[in-house]
Amino acid sequence: MSKYYLLQDSDMCIGCQACEVHCKTNKGLPVGPALCKNIAVGPLAVGGLPRVRFVFMPCFHCTEASCLAVCPTGAVIKRPSDGIVYIDQARCIGCKSCIAACPWGACQWNPQTNKAVKCDYCMDRLDAGLKPACVTKCLTGCLEFGEANQVDDKRRQRFAQALAESTYFGEKATG
Amino acid sequence: ANVADPGKRTVYSMCGMCAVRCPIQVEVEDGRVRWLQGNENDKAMGASLCAKGAAGLSLLYDDDQRPLQPLIRVGERGQGQWRQASWDEALDYVAQKLQKVIDAHGAKAIALSDRGGPFNDLTKSFLKAIGSPNYFNHDCTCGRNTHHAALSLYGLGRKGLSYDIKNTRHIVLYGRNIIESLQVKEAKDFMKAMAAGAKCTYIDPRASLTAAKATRYWQIRPNTDYALNLALIHEVIYNELYDKEFCARWVSGLDELKTFVAPYTAQWQEEHTGIPAAEVQSFIREIAADAPKVMFHAGWMTARHMQSFYSSRTASILNVLFGAIETPGGLIFAKKAADAGRKPLRSLGEPMPKPVDQRVDGCGWKYSHFDAGPGLLHLLYEAMETDQPYHVGAYICYRHDPLSALPDPEAQKKALDRLDLLVAIDVNYSETAWYADVILPEATYLERANILALKDGAKPTIQMRDQAVAPLHDTRPAWWIFGQLASRLGAGQYFNFQAIEDIWAYQLEGTGVDIAQLRQRGVLSLADQPIMFDRAEGLKFKTPSGKIELVSSRLSQAGIESFAPFQPPKALADDEFRLLFGRSSVHNHAHTANNPLLHEILHDNPIWVHPRRAEALGLADGDEAVVSAPGYSAKAKVKLTPWIHPDAVFLLHGFGRTVPLQKRAFGNGVADQRLQVGLLHVYDPAGGANALCEATVRLARAGK
């Protein structure tokens, strides 16, 4: 597993799919491959209200990476420094083994190069001190990136706030 | 730096993928755009960018299915036979035809429409220079009802007050689909407010994604929002929930309003809207508890039904009653440069004499309640059809696609056929461009600069769209195109600019801002701090009385009622549906349908049908259905969902493209405007905007 964590705060996500286009334009990818997808599930009725859940699907950079295990040429590489799993385009022979093996559909096909492509957390940007493209330009800021346990998880803060307001302070609180 | 210089540079610009025009920064390396993001010098914007904004790179580098050099029509109109022309040849051709029209009928016989916005000083000034009063924009299918409603109450246009969304406690939206009809800053503010515990009541016959974020959703019967508002006002006044101090100081006509809404109770509205009376009553008390940090959004696009003007006006009246004016979390006056003690940008039209003729659409004279500014485009069509009050010989569509935006393209074409000249100036092949006599291709927003823009707000701000890279094709910026046309029509003295910097320097005269400062930041506020007027004495309503006029002198003068009785929508036949339309966050109306990366994400518009109605028609989810209106029908895939009112069906707008050269988008989905048969001249008489949601259609299973 990479040492990084990409958090999607689904409550703050509006499903605008900008992340998908930020990713593709940054990587210069043609129509076809999508290194990340933001999948909308719903609307379903929850307490009478329409509710949609957005599920962000980049690569998870697994500890036991199926794509890496099946790659016959060693093109899928886990970067020792931080565990990012990426595809070395020079070594990829386009056999699609990684595409077949990934349980999440993260490995994609680039019809321009006839090789497999996948999310590498924009490691060139990370090395330059930047964040991945999808996170940098996320419309609402619902995507966060950093080392696991160090990502600012606003969900806890928000839950605590709502809980305290509804149970402890109640209606009478002001200010 | 020159646009072709090697090395890396940052160019500040404004996005051009939709009409919002968010401030962006463009990273250029060796003359090629590498990266687009929001301009972080604008704090509310940050680096954020939407999908359309990101796809600007795809427009620039991947999309050659757009006009890449001037084209002159050789076959019949709409047949798609063109010959390529040089700019000189195309401009001469257009200018000669325009001159012929001017010689025969005067300059007033030339009309132009665009899509409004911060750069329209150029197009307005072009018309002024040649002597025509007939500037139009897209607004008859957008915000005219809202605009005229605001004028009647405040004496200010629809942008005269802005919504302080991020500080609100409760926002009420009537189909204003904040997270899909995207303005980046507005959507960010909305989500920040929601995260901070604000409430949102979303009212729409269709549950958009905004409904999925709301804390209350009402699936209102289509075209009955005015009935709801009348009942809400009744509840507010008769329960004395309004801000008495604010109303006593700033509001006139409250007694008349109270008398008028007497019969419009919560129980009364229930039979029209379908919203339970008890819910309406508890809602309004909830709002009152949060006032004045509340807002009833009077809408941007409200060209919906025959009383949309009054829907918008009553939404604004609710804001007024709750005192949500010039207060955090409510509506705030959009300050002008003068409010910051500064000079505004100088208008290009300043040295030009005002055209002597009256507008051809009657706005501002025959119809005194309709603002003369951009007029009403459907009334231009009426003039084209009838030659009344005078003949129109030429029509220039700049970045505007009436055959997509206005109802009933076939009816429009009959009017356009009476023109001697139809010119389209556009980046894309619009439906209108395909029907035009000449297409003058504008360079994409990344390949051109525009005149400077000044945006009013708590901090009035000058914004710059600078050129990032050299045009890849034989395309040109609008400032050059209009300058060239003006010169050929003998008005060159007003457009004596060699470079965009000459125009900027002219605009900036006396503002205390220079070009270099703007190039460093892209945005420059004219005030250090947000300006707030004194709520007790300093509010600047521009009505004759200086107050908010519930009974409007402007409307009275034109013989229009300030409070109109609710007219229930025309009853539907058993097999009829009201046709509603809307937007997704991935496309901008009809302009991006053919963008490679956006088309990849969304390229079809299934029709939303309520299961109960679908069952009666034998339609299942995913079936192909025939949607028909008198004289037109199309096939659409059925999306079965309870999140559409049973009286209505819904389509995303912008599909069903007919331009064969747009190979990706051609023929995909259904064009809602083609189903709006007979609606070109159907409009709200009080507000002037088209009544697009008065369209009705029938559904049947395909192949039956």
CSV table of C-alpha atoms in Angstrom, one decimal, chain B residues 55 63 74 169 182 235 300 459 504 591 614 616:
chain,number,residue,atom,x,y,z
B,55,ALA,CA,-12.0,20.6,-21.4
B,63,ASP,CA,-11.4,19.5,-31.8
B,74,VAL,CA,-22.5,28.4,-51.8
B,169,ARG,CA,-28.8,29.9,7.0
B,182,LEU,CA,-22.6,25.5,-12.5
B,235,GLU,CA,-48.5,33.1,5.8
B,300,TRP,CA,-31.4,33.2,-13.3
B,459,LYS,CA,-15.8,44.5,-4.1
B,504,TRP,CA,-7.2,48.2,-22.7
B,591,HIS,CA,-22.1,24.8,-27.1
B,614,ALA,CA,-44.9,5.0,-18.2
B,616,ALA,CA,-50.0,3.3,-18.7
